[in-house]
PDB file of C-alpha atoms and ligand atoms in Angstrom:
ATOM      1  CA  MET A  12       7.764  55.085  71.440  1.00  0.00           C
ATOM      2  CA  THR A  13       8.830  58.228  70.451  1.00  0.00           C
ATOM      3  CA  ALA A  14      11.148  60.260  73.306  1.00  0.00           C
ATOM      4  CA  SER A  15      10.278  63.385  74.162  1.00  0.00           C
ATOM      5  CA  LEU A  16      13.865  64.724  73.376  1.00  0.00           C
ATOM      6  CA  SER A  17      14.159  68.181  71.044  1.00  0.00           C
ATOM      7  CA  LEU A  18      16.499  68.570  68.015  1.00  0.00           C
ATOM      8  CA  SER A  19      18.687  70.614  69.924  1.00  0.00           C
ATOM      9  CA  GLU A  20      18.826  68.125  72.195  1.00  0.00           C
ATOM     10  CA  VAL A  21      19.253  65.221  70.410  1.00  0.00           C
ATOM     11  CA  ALA A  22      21.781  67.278  68.135  1.00  0.00           C
ATOM     12  CA  SER A  23      23.460  68.138  71.009  1.00  0.00           C
ATOM     13  CA  PHE A  24      23.650  65.001  72.247  1.00  0.00           C
ATOM     14  CA  LYS A  25      24.831  63.549  68.504  1.00  0.00           C
ATOM     15  CA  ASN A  26      27.724  65.838  68.666  1.00  0.00           C
ATOM     16  CA  GLU A  27      28.655  64.486  72.423  1.00  0.00           C
ATOM     17  CA  LEU A  28      28.928  61.355  70.776  1.00  0.00           C
ATOM     18  CA  GLN A  29      30.727  61.852  68.219  1.00  0.00           C
ATOM     19  CA  ARG A  30      33.508  63.697  70.112  1.00  0.00           C
ATOM     20  CA  LEU A  31      33.461  61.031  72.525  1.00  0.00           C
ATOM     21  CA  LEU A  32      34.294  58.372  69.364  1.00  0.00           C
ATOM     22  CA  GLU A  33      36.801  60.744  67.983  1.00  0.00           C
ATOM     23  CA  GLN A  34      38.374  60.861  71.492  1.00  0.00           C
ATOM     24  CA  LEU A  35      38.342  56.839  72.027  1.00  0.00           C
ATOM     25  CA  GLN A  36      39.954  56.434  68.330  1.00  0.00           C
ATOM     26  CA  THR A  37      42.821  58.857  69.106  1.00  0.00           C
ATOM     27  CA  GLU A  38      43.565  57.070  72.304  1.00  0.00           C
ATOM     28  CA  VAL A  39      43.432  53.702  71.067  1.00  0.00           C
ATOM     29  CA  GLY A  40      45.986  55.461  68.054  1.00  0.00           C
ATOM     30  CA  GLU A  41      48.177  56.768  70.480  1.00  0.00           C
ATOM     31  CA  GLU A  42      48.356  53.458  72.843  1.00  0.00           C
ATOM     32  CA  LEU A  43      49.234  51.217  69.720  1.00  0.00           C
ATOM     33  CA  GLU A  44      51.703  54.119  68.195  1.00  0.00           C
ATOM     34  CA  GLN A  45      53.325  53.531  71.386  1.00  0.00           C
ATOM     35  CA  GLN A  46      52.786  50.037  72.388  1.00  0.00           C
ATOM     36  CA  VAL A  47      53.755  48.767  68.935  1.00  0.00           C
ATOM     37  CA  HIS A  48      56.455  51.266  68.290  1.00  0.00           C
ATOM     38  CA  PRO A  49      58.107  52.339  71.581  1.00  0.00           C
ATOM     39  CA  ASP A  50      61.155  54.256  70.482  1.00  0.00           C
ATOM     40  CA  ILE A  51      61.825  53.354  67.421  1.00  0.00           C
ATOM     41  CA  ASN A  52      65.415  54.749  67.566  1.00  0.00           C
ATOM     42  CA  GLN A  53      65.700  51.315  70.136  1.00  0.00           C
ATOM     43  CA  SER A  54      64.979  48.420  67.910  1.00  0.00           C
ATOM     44  CA  THR A  55      68.257  48.314  65.801  1.00  0.00           C
ATOM     45  CA  VAL A  56      69.083  45.462  66.911  1.00  0.00           C
ATOM     46  CA  HIS A  57      67.427  42.208  65.096  1.00  0.00           C
ATOM     47  CA  ASP A  58      67.491  38.747  67.446  1.00  0.00           C
ATOM     48  CA  THR A  59      64.736  36.262  68.158  1.00  0.00           C
ATOM     49  CA  GLY A  60      64.347  38.176  71.943  1.00  0.00           C
ATOM     50  CA  ASP A  61      63.258  40.923  69.780  1.00  0.00           C
ATOM     51  CA  ASP A  62      60.153  38.917  67.902  1.00  0.00           C
ATOM     52  CA  ALA A  63      58.934  37.597  71.444  1.00  0.00           C
ATOM     53  CA  GLU A  64      59.153  40.878  73.014  1.00  0.00           C
ATOM     54  CA  ALA A  65      56.854  42.400  69.314  1.00  0.00           C
ATOM     55  CA  SER A  66      54.452  39.913  69.764  1.00  0.00           C
ATOM     56  CA  VAL A  67      53.905  40.834  73.998  1.00  0.00           C
ATOM     57  CA  GLU A  68      53.760  44.269  72.418  1.00  0.00           C
ATOM     58  CA  LEU A  69      50.864  43.290  69.721  1.00  0.00           C
ATOM     59  CA  MET A  70      48.794  41.396  72.743  1.00  0.00           C
ATOM     60  CA  LEU A  71      48.760  44.355  74.141  1.00  0.00           C
ATOM     61  CA  SER A  72      47.542  45.815  71.981  1.00  0.00           C
ATOM     62  CA  VAL A  73      44.778  43.753  71.178  1.00  0.00           C
ATOM     63  CA  GLU A  74      43.713  44.227  74.703  1.00  0.00           C
ATOM     64  CA  THR A  75      43.751  47.839  74.750  1.00  0.00           C
ATOM     65  CA  LEU A  76      41.566  47.573  71.300  1.00  0.00           C
ATOM     66  CA  ALA A  77      39.769  45.292  73.435  1.00  0.00           C
ATOM     67  CA  ARG A  78      39.546  47.476  76.180  1.00  0.00           C
ATOM     68  CA  HIS A  79      38.099  50.537  74.475  1.00  0.00           C
ATOM     69  CA  SER A  80      36.030  48.231  71.372  1.00  0.00           C
ATOM     70  CA  ASP A  81      32.999  48.031  73.252  1.00  0.00           C
ATOM     71  CA  GLU A  82      32.817  52.110  74.276  1.00  0.00           C
ATOM     72  CA  VAL A  83      33.408  52.727  70.700  1.00  0.00           C
ATOM     73  CA  ALA A  84      30.420  49.972  70.300  1.00  0.00           C
ATOM     74  CA  GLU A  85      28.453  51.835  72.362  1.00  0.00           C
ATOM     75  CA  CYS A  86      29.124  55.564  70.870  1.00  0.00           C
ATOM     76  CA  LEU A  87      28.556  53.768  66.892  1.00  0.00           C
ATOM     77  CA  ALA A  88      25.155  51.474  68.524  1.00  0.00           C
ATOM     78  CA  ALA A  89      23.568  55.451  70.020  1.00  0.00           C
ATOM     79  CA  LEU A  90      24.854  57.427  66.952  1.00  0.00           C
ATOM     80  CA  LYS A  91      22.731  54.396  64.906  1.00  0.00           C
ATOM     81  CA  ARG A  92      19.668  54.760  67.134  1.00  0.00           C
ATOM     82  CA  ILE A  93      20.060  58.770  66.389  1.00  0.00           C
ATOM     83  CA  GLU A  94      20.009  57.988  62.852  1.00  0.00           C
ATOM     84  CA  THR A  95      16.921  55.873  63.502  1.00  0.00           C
ATOM     85  CA  GLY A  96      14.951  58.036  65.761  1.00  0.00           C
ATOM     86  CA  ASP A  97      15.424  55.429  68.723  1.00  0.00           C
ATOM     87  CA  PHE A  98      17.873  57.221  70.615  1.00  0.00           C
ATOM     88  CA  GLY A  99      16.628  58.431  74.295  1.00  0.00           C
ATOM     89  CA  CYS A 100      14.292  55.203  74.263  1.00  0.00           C
ATOM     90  CA  CYS A 101      15.546  52.247  76.132  1.00  0.00           C
ATOM     91  CA  THR A 102      16.320  49.312  74.195  1.00  0.00           C
ATOM     92  CA  ASP A 103      14.606  46.420  76.329  1.00  0.00           C
ATOM     93  CA  CYS A 104      11.636  48.207  77.638  1.00  0.00           C
ATOM     94  CA  GLY A 105      10.897  50.644  75.224  1.00  0.00           C
ATOM     95  CA  GLU A 106      10.375  53.502  78.107  1.00  0.00           C
ATOM     96  CA  GLU A 107      12.026  56.759  77.338  1.00  0.00           C
ATOM     97  CA  ILE A 108      15.089  56.967  79.413  1.00  0.00           C
ATOM     98  CA  GLU A 109      15.913  59.551  81.694  1.00  0.00           C
ATOM     99  CA  LEU A 110      17.125  62.461  80.394  1.00  0.00           C
ATOM    100  CA  SER A 111      19.538  63.045  83.444  1.00  0.00           C
ATOM    101  CA  ARG A 112      20.519  60.009  82.826  1.00  0.00           C
ATOM    102  CA  LEU A 113      21.726  60.353  79.178  1.00  0.00           C
ATOM    103  CA  LYS A 114      23.429  63.839  80.087  1.00  0.00           C
ATOM    104  CA  ALA A 115      25.085  61.403  82.358  1.00  0.00           C
ATOM    105  CA  CYS A 116      25.996  58.694  79.802  1.00  0.00           C
ATOM    106  CA  PRO A 117      24.940  59.709  75.924  1.00  0.00           C
ATOM    107  CA  THR A 118      25.533  55.651  75.476  1.00  0.00           C
ATOM    108  CA  ALA A 119      22.736  54.625  77.804  1.00  0.00           C
ATOM    109  CA  SER A 120      21.067  52.095  76.175  1.00  0.00           C
ATOM    110  CA  ARG A 121      18.734  51.571  78.920  1.00  0.00           C
ATOM    111  CA  CYS A 122      16.350  52.890  81.009  1.00  0.00           C
ATOM    112  CA  ILE A 123      18.421  53.052  84.976  1.00  0.00           C
ATOM    113  CA  ARG A 124      15.574  50.305  85.835  1.00  0.00           C
ATOM    114  CA  CYS A 125      16.282  47.745  83.234  1.00  0.00           C
ATOM    115  CA  GLN A 126      19.737  48.679  83.520  1.00  0.00           C
ATOM    116  CA  SER A 127      20.000  47.603  87.345  1.00  0.00           C
ATOM    117  CA  VAL A 128      17.982  44.651  86.162  1.00  0.00           C
ATOM    118  CA  HIS A 129      20.774  43.960  82.984  1.00  0.00           C
ATOM    119  CA  GLU A 130      23.826  44.263  85.770  1.00  0.00           C
ATOM    120  CA  THR A 131      21.939  42.627  88.547  1.00  0.00           C
ATOM    121  CA  GLY A 132      21.461  39.950  85.919  1.00  0.00           C
ATOM    122  CA  LEU A 133      24.907  39.687  84.898  1.00  0.00           C
ATOM    123  CA  GLN A 134      26.472  39.617  88.530  1.00  0.00           C
ATOM    124  CA  GLN A 135      24.222  36.357  89.279  1.00  0.00           C
ATOM    125  CA  SER A 136      25.120  34.372  85.750  1.00  0.00           C
ATOM    126  CA  ALA A 137      29.164  35.240  86.870  1.00  0.00           C
TER     127      ALA A 137
HETATM  128 ZN1  LIG B   5      13.454  49.960  80.324  1.00  0.00          ZN
END
């Protein structure tokens, strides 16, 4: 099943996804920078208290990464689907994903129907 997206539509989605990916990478980088090095001028004291704070900061960094990593993974997966020509097709049923849905969410990998089934399943298993 091939989506009936035009080459220019696919190209614009690709640009959008790459822009989104760069934005996410910048955000993650900035957040990590702030958390690992909150203020270099203040960290002149080296005692055990500082070590404890440092590990808390590191944990926050991991949480930040985890929060963004899903979005990054979705962007990469969508770009991969553009490469393989699967972009715009639902990964579950293989039908075309609505263009309006893709425009609102270029990383969407399922059509609205399968997405709602997927989310209902998640809620039931939770
Ligand atoms: Zn579907």
